[in-house]
Coordinates of C-alpha atoms and ligand atoms in Angstrom, one line a residue:
Chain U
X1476 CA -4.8 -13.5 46.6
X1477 CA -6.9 -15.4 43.7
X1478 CA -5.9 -14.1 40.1
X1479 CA -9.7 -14.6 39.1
X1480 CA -12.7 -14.9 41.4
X1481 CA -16.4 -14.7 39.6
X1482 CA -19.0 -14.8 42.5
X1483 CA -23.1 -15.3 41.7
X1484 CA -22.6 -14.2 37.9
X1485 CA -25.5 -13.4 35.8
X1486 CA -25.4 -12.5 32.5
X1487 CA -26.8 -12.9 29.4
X1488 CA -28.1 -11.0 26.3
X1489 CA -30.8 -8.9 26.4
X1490 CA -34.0 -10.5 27.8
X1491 CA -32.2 -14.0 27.2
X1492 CA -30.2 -15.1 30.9
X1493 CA -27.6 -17.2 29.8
X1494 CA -25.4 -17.5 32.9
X1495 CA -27.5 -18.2 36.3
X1496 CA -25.1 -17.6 39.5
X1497 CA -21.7 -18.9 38.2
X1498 CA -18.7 -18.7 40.9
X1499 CA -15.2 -20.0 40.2
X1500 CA -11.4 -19.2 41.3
X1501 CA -8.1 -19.7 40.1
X1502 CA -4.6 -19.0 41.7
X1503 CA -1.9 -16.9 40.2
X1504 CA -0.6 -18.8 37.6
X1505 CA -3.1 -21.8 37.1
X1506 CA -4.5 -23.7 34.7
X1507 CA -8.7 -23.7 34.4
X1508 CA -10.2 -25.9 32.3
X1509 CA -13.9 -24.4 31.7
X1510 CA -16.1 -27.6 30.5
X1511 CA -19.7 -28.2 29.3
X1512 CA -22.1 -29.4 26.5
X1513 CA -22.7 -26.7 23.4
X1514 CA -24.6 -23.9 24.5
X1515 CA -23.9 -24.1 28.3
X1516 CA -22.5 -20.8 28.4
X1517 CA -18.4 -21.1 28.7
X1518 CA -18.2 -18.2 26.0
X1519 CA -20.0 -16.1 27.7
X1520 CA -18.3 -16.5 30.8
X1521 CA -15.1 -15.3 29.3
X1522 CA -17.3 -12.3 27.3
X1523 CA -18.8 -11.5 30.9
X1524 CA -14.8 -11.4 32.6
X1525 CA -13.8 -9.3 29.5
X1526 CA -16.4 -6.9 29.6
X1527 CA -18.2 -8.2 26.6
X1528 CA -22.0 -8.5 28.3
X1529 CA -23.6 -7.1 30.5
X1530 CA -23.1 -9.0 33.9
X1531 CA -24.5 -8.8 38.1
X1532 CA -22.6 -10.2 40.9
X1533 CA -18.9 -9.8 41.2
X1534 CA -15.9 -10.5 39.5
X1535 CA -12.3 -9.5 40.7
X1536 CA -8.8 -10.1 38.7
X1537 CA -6.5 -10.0 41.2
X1538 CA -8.6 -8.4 44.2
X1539 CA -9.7 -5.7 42.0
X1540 CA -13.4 -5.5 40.5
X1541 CA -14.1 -6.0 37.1
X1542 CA -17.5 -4.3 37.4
X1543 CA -18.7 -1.5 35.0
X1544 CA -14.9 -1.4 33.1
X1545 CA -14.6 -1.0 29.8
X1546 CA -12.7 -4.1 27.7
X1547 CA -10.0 -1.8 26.5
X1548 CA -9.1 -1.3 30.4
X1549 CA -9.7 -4.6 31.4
X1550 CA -7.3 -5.9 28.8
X1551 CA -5.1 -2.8 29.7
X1552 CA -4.9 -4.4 33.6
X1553 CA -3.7 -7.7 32.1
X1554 CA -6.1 -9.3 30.7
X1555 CA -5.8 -11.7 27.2
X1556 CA -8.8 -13.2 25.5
X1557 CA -8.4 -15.1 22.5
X1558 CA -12.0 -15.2 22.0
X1559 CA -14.4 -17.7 20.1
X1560 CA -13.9 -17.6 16.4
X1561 CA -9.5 -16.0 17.0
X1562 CA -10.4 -12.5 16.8
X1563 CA -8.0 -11.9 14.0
X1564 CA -7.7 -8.8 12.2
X1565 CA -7.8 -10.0 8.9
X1566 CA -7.4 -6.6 7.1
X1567 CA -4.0 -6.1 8.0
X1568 CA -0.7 -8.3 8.1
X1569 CA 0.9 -11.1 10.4
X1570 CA 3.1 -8.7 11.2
X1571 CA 0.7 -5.9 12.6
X1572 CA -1.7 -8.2 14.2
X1573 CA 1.7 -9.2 16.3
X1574 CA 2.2 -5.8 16.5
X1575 CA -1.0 -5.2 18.1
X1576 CA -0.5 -7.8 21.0
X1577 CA 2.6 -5.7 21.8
X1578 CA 1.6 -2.3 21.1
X1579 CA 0.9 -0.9 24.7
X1580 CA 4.1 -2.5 26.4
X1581 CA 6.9 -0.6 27.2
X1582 CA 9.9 -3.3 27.9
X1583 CA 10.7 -2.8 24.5
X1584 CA 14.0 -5.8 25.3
X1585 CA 11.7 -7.6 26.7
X1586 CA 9.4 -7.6 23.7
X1587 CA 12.2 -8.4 21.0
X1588 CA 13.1 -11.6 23.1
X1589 CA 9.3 -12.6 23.1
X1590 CA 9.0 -12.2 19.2
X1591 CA 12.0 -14.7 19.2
X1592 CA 10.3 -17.1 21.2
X1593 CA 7.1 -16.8 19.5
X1594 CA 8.7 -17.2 16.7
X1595 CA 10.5 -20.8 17.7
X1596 CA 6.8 -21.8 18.4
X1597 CA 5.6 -21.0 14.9
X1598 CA 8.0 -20.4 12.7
X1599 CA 5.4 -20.7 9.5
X1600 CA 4.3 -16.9 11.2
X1601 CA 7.7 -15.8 11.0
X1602 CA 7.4 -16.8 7.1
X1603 CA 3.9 -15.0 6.7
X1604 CA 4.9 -12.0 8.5
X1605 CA 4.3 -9.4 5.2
X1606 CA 1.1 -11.4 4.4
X1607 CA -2.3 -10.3 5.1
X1608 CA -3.6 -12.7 7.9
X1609 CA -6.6 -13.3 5.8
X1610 CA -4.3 -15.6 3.9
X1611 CA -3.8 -17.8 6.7
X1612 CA -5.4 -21.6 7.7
X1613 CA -7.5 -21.5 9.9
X1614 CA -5.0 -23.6 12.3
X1615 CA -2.5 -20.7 11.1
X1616 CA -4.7 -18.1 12.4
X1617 CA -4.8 -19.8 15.6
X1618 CA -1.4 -19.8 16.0
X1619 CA -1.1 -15.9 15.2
X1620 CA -4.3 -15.4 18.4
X1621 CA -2.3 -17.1 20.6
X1622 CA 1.2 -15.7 19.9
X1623 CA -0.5 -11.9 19.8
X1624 CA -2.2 -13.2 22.6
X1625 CA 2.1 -14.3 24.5
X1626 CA 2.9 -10.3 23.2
X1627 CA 0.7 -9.0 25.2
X1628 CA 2.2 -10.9 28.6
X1629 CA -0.8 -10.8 30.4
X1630 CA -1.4 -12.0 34.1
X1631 CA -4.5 -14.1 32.4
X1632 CA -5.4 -15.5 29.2
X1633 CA -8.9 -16.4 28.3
X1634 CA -8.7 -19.0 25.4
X1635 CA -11.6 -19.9 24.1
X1636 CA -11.4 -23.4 22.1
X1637 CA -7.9 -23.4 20.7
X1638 CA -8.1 -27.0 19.5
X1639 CA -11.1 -26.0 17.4
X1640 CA -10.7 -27.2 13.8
X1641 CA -7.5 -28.2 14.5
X1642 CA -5.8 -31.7 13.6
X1643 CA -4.7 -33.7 16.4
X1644 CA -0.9 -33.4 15.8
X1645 CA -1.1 -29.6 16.4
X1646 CA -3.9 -29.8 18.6
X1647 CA -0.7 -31.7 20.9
X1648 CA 1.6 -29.5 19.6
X1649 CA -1.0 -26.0 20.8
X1650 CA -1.1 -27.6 24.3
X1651 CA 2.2 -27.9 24.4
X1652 CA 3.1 -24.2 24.3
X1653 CA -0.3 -23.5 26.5
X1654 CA 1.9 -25.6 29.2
X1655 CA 5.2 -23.9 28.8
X1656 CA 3.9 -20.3 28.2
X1657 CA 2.2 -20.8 31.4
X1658 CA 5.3 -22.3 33.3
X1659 CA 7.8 -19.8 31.5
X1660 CA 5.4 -16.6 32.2
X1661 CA 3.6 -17.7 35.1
X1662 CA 0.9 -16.7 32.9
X1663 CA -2.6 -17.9 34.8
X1664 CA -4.2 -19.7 31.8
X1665 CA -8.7 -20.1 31.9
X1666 CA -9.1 -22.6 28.7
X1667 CA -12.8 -23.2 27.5
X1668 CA -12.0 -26.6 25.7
X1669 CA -14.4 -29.1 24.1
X1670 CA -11.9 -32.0 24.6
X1671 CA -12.4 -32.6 28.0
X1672 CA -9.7 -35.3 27.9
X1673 CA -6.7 -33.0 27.1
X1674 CA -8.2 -30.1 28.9
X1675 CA -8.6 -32.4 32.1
X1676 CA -4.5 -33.1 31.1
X1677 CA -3.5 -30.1 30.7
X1678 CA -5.3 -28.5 33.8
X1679 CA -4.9 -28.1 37.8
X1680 CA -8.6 -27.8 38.9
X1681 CA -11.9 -27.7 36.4
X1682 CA -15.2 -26.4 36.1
X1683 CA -17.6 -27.9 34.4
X1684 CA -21.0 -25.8 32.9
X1685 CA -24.8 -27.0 32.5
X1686 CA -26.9 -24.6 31.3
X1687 CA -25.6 -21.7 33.1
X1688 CA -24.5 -23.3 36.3
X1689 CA -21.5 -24.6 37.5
X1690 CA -22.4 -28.4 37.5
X1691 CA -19.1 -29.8 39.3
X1692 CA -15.9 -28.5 40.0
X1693 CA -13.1 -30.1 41.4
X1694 CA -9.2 -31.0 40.7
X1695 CA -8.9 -32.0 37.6
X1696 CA -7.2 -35.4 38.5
X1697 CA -10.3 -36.5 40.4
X1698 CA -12.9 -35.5 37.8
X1699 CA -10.8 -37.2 35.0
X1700 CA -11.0 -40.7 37.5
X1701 CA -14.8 -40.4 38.0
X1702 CA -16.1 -42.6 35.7
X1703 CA -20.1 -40.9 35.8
X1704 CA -18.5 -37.4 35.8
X1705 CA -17.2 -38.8 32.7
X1706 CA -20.0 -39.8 31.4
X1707 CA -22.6 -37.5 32.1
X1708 CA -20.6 -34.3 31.6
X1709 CA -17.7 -34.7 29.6
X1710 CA -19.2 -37.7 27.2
X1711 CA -15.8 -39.6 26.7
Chain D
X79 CA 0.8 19.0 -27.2
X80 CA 2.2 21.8 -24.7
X81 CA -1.2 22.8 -24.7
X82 CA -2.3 18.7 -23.7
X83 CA 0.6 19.2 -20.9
X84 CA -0.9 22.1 -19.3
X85 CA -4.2 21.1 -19.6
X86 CA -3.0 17.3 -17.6
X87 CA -0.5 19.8 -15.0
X88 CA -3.6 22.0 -13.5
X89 CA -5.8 18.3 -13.9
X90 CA -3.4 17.0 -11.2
X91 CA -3.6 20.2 -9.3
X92 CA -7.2 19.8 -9.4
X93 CA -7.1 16.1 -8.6
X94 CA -4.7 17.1 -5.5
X95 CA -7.9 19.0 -4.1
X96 CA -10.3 16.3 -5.1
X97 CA -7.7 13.8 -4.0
X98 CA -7.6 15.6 -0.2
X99 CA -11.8 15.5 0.0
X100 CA -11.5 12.1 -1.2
X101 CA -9.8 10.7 1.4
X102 CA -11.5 13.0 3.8
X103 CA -14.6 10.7 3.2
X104 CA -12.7 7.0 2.4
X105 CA -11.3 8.0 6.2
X106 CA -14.7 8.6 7.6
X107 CA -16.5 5.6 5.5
X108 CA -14.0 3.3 7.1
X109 CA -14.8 4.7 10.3
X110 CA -18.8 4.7 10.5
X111 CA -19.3 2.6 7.5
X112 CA -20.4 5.7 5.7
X113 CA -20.1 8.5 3.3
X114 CA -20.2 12.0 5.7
X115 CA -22.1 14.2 3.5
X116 CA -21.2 17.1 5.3
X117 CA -17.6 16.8 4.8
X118 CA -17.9 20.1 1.8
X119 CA -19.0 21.6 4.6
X120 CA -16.9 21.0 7.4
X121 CA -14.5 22.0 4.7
X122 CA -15.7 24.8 3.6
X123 CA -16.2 26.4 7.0
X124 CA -12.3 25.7 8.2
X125 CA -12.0 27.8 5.0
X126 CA -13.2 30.7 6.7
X127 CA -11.7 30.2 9.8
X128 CA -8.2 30.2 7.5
X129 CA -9.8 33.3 5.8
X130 CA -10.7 35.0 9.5
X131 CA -7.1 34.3 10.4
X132 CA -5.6 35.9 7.8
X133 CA -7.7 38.8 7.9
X134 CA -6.5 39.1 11.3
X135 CA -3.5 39.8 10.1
X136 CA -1.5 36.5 10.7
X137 CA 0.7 34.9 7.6
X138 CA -0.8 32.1 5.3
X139 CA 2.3 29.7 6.5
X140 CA 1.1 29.9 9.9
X141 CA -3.0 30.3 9.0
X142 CA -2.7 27.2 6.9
X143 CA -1.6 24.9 9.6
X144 CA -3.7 26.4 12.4
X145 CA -6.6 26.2 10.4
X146 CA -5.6 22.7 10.0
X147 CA -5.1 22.1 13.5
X148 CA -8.1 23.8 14.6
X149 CA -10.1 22.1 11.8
X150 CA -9.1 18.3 13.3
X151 CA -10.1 19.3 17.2
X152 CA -13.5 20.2 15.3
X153 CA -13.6 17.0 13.4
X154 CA -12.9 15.5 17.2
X155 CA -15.1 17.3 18.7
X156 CA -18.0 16.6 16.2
X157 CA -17.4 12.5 16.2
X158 CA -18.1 13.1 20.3
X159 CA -20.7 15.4 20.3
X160 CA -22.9 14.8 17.3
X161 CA -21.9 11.2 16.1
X162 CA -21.2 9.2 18.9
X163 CA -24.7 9.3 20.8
X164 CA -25.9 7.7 17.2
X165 CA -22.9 5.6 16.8
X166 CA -25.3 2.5 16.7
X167 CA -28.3 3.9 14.9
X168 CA -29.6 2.4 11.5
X169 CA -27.8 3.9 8.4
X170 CA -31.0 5.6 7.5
X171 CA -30.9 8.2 11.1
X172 CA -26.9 8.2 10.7
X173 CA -27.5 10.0 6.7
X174 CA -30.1 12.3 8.3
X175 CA -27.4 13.1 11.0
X176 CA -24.7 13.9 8.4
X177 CA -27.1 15.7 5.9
X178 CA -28.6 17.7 9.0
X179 CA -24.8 18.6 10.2
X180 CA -24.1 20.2 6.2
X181 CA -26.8 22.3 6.3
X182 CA -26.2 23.8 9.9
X183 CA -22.8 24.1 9.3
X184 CA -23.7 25.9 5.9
X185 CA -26.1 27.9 8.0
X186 CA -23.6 28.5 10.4
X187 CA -21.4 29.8 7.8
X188 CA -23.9 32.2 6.1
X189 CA -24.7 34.0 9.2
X190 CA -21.1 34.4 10.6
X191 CA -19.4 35.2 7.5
X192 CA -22.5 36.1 5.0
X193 CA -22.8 35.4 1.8
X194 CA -21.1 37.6 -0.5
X195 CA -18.0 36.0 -2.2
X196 CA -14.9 36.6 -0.8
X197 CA -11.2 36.4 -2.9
X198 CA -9.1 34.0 -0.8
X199 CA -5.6 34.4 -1.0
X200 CA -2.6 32.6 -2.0
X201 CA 0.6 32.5 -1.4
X202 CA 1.3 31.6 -4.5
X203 CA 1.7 33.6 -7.9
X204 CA -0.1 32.8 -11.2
X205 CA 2.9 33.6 -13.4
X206 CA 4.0 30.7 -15.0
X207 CA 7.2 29.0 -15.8
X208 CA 7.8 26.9 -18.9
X209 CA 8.6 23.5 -18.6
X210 CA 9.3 21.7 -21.7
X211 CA 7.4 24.3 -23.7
X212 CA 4.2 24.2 -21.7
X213 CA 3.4 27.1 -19.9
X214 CA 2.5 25.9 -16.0
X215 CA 1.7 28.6 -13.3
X216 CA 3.1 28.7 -9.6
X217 CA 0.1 28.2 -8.5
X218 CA -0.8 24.5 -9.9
X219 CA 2.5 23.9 -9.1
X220 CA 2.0 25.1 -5.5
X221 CA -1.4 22.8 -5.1
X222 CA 0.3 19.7 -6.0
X223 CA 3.3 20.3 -3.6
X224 CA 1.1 20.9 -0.7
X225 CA -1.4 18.4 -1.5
X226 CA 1.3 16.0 -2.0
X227 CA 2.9 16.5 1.3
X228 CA -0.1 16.3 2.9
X229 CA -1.2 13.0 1.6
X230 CA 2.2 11.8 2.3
X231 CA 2.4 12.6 5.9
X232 CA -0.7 10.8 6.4
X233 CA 0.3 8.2 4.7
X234 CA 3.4 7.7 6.8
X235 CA 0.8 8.1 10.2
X236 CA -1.4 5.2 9.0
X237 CA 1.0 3.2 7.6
X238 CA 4.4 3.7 9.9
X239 CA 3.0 4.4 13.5
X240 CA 1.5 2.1 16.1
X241 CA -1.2 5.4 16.3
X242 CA -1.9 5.0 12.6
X243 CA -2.0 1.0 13.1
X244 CA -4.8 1.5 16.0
X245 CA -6.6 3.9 13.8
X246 CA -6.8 1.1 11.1
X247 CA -7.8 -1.6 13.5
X248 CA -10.8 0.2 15.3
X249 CA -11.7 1.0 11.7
X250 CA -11.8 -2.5 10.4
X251 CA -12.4 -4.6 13.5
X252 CA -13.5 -2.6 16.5
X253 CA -14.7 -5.5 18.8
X254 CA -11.3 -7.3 18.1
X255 CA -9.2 -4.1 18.3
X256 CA -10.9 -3.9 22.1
X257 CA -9.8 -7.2 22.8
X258 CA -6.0 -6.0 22.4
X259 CA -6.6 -2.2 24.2
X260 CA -7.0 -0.3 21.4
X261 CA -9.6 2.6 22.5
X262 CA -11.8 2.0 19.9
X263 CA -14.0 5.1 20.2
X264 CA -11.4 7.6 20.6
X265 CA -9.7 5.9 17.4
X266 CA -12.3 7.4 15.3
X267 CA -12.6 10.1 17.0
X268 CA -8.9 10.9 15.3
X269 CA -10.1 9.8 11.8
X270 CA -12.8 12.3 12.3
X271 CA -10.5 14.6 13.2
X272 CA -7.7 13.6 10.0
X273 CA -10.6 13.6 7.8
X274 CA -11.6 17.1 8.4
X275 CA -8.3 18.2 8.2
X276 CA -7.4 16.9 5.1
X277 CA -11.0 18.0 3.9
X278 CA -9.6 21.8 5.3
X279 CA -7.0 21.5 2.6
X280 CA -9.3 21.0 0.1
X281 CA -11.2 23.9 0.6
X282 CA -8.4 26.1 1.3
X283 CA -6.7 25.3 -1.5
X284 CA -9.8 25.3 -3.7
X285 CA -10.8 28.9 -2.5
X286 CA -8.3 30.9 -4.3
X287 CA -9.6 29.4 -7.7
X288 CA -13.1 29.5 -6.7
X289 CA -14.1 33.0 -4.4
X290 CA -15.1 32.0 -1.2
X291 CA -18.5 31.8 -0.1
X292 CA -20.5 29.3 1.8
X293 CA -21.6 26.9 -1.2
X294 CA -18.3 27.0 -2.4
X295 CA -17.6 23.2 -1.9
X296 CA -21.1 22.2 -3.4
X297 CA -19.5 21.2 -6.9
X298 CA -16.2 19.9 -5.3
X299 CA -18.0 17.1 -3.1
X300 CA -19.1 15.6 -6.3
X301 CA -15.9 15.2 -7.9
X302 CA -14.6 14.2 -4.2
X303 CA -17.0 11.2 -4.3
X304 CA -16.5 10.5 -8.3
X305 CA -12.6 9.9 -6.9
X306 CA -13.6 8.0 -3.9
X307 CA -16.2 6.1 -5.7
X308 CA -13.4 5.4 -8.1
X309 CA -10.7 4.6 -5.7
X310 CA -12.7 2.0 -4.2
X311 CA -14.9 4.0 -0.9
X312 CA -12.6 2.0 1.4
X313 CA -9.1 2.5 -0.1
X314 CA -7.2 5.7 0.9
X315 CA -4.6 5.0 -2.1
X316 CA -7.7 4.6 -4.1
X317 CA -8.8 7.7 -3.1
X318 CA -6.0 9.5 -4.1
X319 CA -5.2 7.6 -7.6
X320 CA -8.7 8.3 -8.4
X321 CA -8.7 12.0 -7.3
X322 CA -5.7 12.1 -10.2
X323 CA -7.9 10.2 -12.7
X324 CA -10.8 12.4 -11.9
X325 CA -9.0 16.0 -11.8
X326 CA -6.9 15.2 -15.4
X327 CA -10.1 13.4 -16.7
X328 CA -12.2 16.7 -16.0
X329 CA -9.7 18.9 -16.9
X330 CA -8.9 17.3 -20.3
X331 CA -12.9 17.1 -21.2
X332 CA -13.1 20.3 -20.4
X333 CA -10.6 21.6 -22.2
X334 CA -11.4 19.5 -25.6
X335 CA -14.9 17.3 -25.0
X336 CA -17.5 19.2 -23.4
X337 CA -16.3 22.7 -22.5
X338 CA -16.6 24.2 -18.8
X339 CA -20.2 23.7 -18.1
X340 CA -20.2 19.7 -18.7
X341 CA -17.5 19.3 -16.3
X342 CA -19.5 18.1 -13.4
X343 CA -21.8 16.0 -15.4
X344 CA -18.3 14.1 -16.8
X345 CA -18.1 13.3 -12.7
X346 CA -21.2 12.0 -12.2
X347 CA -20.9 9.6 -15.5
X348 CA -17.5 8.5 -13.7
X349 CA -19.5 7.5 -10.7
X350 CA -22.5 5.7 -12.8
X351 CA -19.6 4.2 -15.1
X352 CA -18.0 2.8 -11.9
X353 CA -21.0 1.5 -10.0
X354 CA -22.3 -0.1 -13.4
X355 CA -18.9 -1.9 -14.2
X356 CA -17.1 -2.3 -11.1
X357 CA -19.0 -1.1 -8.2
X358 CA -15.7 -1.7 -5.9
X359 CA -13.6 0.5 -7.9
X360 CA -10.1 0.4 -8.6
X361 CA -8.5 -0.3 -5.0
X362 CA -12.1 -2.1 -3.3
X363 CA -12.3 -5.7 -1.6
X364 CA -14.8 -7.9 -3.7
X365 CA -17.4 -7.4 -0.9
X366 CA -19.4 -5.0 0.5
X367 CA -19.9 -4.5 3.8
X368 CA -20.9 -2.0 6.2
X369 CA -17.8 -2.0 9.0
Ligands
ATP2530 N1 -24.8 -12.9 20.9 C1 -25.7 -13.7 21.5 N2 -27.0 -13.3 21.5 C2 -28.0 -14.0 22.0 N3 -27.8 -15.2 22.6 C3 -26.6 -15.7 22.6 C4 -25.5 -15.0 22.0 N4 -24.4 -15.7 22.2 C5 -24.7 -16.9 22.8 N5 -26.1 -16.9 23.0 C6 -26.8 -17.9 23.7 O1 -26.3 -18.1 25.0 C7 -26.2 -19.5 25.3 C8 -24.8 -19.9 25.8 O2 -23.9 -19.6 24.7 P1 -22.4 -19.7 24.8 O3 -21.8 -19.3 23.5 O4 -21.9 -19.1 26.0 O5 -22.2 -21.3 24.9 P2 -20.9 -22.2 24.9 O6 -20.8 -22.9 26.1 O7 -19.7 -21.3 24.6 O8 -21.2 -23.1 23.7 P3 -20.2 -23.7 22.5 O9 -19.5 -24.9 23.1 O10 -21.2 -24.2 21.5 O11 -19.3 -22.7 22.1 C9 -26.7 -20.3 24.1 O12 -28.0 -20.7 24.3 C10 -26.7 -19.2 23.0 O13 -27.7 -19.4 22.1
MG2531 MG1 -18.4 -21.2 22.9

């Protein structure tokens, strides 16, 4: 069974359409690389799979339908979205927003070994832990989404841009632990990235957005040798 | 100077009830982004539901509680019924809301329990014991203790449990807190529910000193929001350090500034004093905003 199937999705905010009939899969356990210019609509794909605007059409994680659920209960059924902007809750500590990620799991073992490894990722969060999280860099704070985001051990993650405002070095270093949370986990990973070069790396099969429709799709491998997908999509 | 140390004793048993209403507000500000002005009233009328029980025969020890108890499941009930459907409303309609809620409830309260003043009793005695020469009654002594533990078990459930950790997030950050499962709404549906229970103490505690009747929390809303203003509107510590500055403030200028009847204008220059010199009080963030 597909982990994530969006058939003819509209959406969009208020009278504004934003999303005109977008369909994608991905396997249990994949890698998704979402692509597209500025304003094409990959963040409000992940809003409309999250329950974050008002959608038509069909979406289903894991054969069940998304439709009319809240975003507590779709997050609840295994669902994490580091969204646009990290989503971090900057009036509390390190510690709590970790605590967050965790707070509805009850493999409490299981939990302690995953601060451990979340910790060998970043150790600087294992430093900050007692600070507020409104002290962190901005590369900081995306470290915290996506380690809240490994607590919650999800079946999907929705990141939205990690590399943004990142330098390259940890820009490397964030793929990295994309790659091996999703090997370790079998974590099915749907990355909205504006470098289309790593994303094409890092991913199985892509999608690729123009104003609200999916433009091309294909294995990653293959879009990444097409010299005028290149071009006229990705712009490298 | 025994006299001084009596006079600062019942100003923290004072600022214990101011403290409680205090926070009762800071709780609900952090919730809507607003003051409730009819937390007196919600107050007021668990009051009488605490009076009605022990009418009924039942002991304080058990009426105080239940009152309690019964006093959050209509602070629940309230945030569903009457707040919710204007959740998203402009400030303006969500003021009316509040302001429309005190004076039904005061209504409310008139024509169940009328409007003659009623002693409310305590369980404590107003014979005093001398502690280092000052004379301080069992019944200041009795406020403080009560208030106290009551501010510190709330403090424990927002600070020590992953409940009082949600409660907190939704407050702050609702659309992020969604993004991790917290159930945002019914979050502050339980901070309406805390908040009227800790306003409840305020007005059960205040009733024994004051008669009850159903404008008895009229006068202690405005040194409620002189503490919270004080505090810093979003800081629950703030509300209750500045409940303590406010109670032994008004207490001490009554007793040697400005006699009884000034009291309550000492409170509102606390709140112009604070707005004029540092509008985020004590415990505030730098900026304003609504949450
Ligand atoms: N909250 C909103 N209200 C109204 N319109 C919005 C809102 N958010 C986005 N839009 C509009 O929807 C369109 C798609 O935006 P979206 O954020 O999905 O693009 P994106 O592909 O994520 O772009 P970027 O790469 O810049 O993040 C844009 O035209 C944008 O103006
Ligand atoms: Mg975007």
């Amino acid at each position: 069974m597909e982990l994530l199937e969006l058939e003819e999705v509209h959406a969009g905010y208020g009278p504004t359409q934003v999303l005109h009939g977008v369909s994608m899969k991905m396997a249990e356990g994949e890698i998704i690389s979402l692509l597209g210019a500025n304003g094409a609509g990959k963040t409000t794909t992940l809003r409309a799979i999250c329950g974050g605007v008002r959608w038509d059409g069909a979406i289903k994680l894991s054969g069940r339908s998304l439709h009319r659920m809240s975003t507590e209960d779709i997050v609840r059924s295994g669902l994490a979205h580091v969204p646009e902007g990290r989503g971090i809750l900057t009036d509390l500590t390190v510690e709590e927003n970790l605590r967050l990620g965790e707070h509805l799991r009850r493999d409490r073992d299981q939990v302690r070994k995953d601060y451990v490894r979340v910790f060998e990722y970043f150790p600087v969060l294992r430093e900050r832990r007692r600070l507020s999280a409104s002290t962190l860099s901005g590369g900081e704070q995306q470290m915290l989404a996506l380690a809240r985001a490994l607590l919650m051990r999800p079946r999907l993650m929705l990141l939205d841009e990690p590399s943004l405002g990142l330098a390259p070095l940890v820009v490397r270093a964030i793929f990295e632990i994309i790659r091996d949370i999703n090997r370790a986990d079998g974590v099915g990973v749907l990355l909205v990235e504006q470098n289309a070069r790593l994303a094409l790396e890092l991913s199985t099969h892509s999608y690729v957005l123009e104003v609200g429709r999916v433009a091309v799709a294909g294995l990653s491998s293959e879009l990444k040798g097409n010299d005028s997908v290149r071009r006229s999509y990705l712009g490298y | 100077m025994q006299e001084f140390l009596q006079q600062v004793v019942s100003g923290i048993a004072s600022g214990g009830i101011f403290a409680s209403l205090a926070l009762a507000l800071v709780l609900i500000y952090n919730a809507m982004g607003l003051v409730n002005f009819a937390q007196g009233e919600m107050a007021m009328f668990a009051t009488f539901v605490a009076y009605a029980l022990i009418e009924n025969g039942m002991s304080y020890w058990i009426a105080l509680p239940l009152a309690l108890v019964l006093a959050f499941a209509g602070g629940v009930l309230i945030q569903r019924v009457v707040i919710r459907p204007v959740e998203r409303a402009p400030v303006l309609t969500l003021v009316i809301v509040t302001l429309g809620l005190a004076t039904l409830i005061n209504g409310l309260a008139g024509f169940v329990f009328g409007y003659i003043p009623r002693s409310f009793p305590s369980p404590f005695s107003v014979q005093t014991v001398s502690v280092l020469g000052a004379l301080i009654s069992f019944r200041d002594l009795g406020v403080i203790a009560v208030s106290a533990l009551v501010l510190v078990l709330i403090y424990l459930l927002l600070q020590r449990t992953t409940l009082g950790l949600a409660m907190r997030a939704a407050a702050h950050n609702p659309d992020a807190s969604r993004l991790l499962g917290v159930r945002v709404s019914w979050m502050l549906a339980l901070g309406w529910g805390l908040a009227s229970a800790v306003g409840a103490l305020s007005g059960i505690m205040v009733a024994p000193i004051l008669l009850l009747e159903p404008n008895m929390m009229q006068t202690i809303i405005i040194y409620a929001f002189a503490a919270a203003v004080l505090g810093g509107i979003e800081s629950p510590l703030g509300a209750v350090v500045g409940g303590l500055i406010v109670g032994i403030t008004v207490n001490l200028a009554g007793a040697y500034l400005v006699g009884g009847d000034l009291q309550l204008a000492v409170a509102f220059l606390i709140i112009v004093a604070v707005l004029v010199i540092k509008p985020n009080g004590l415990f505030g963030r730098p900026s304003v905003r609504r949450v």
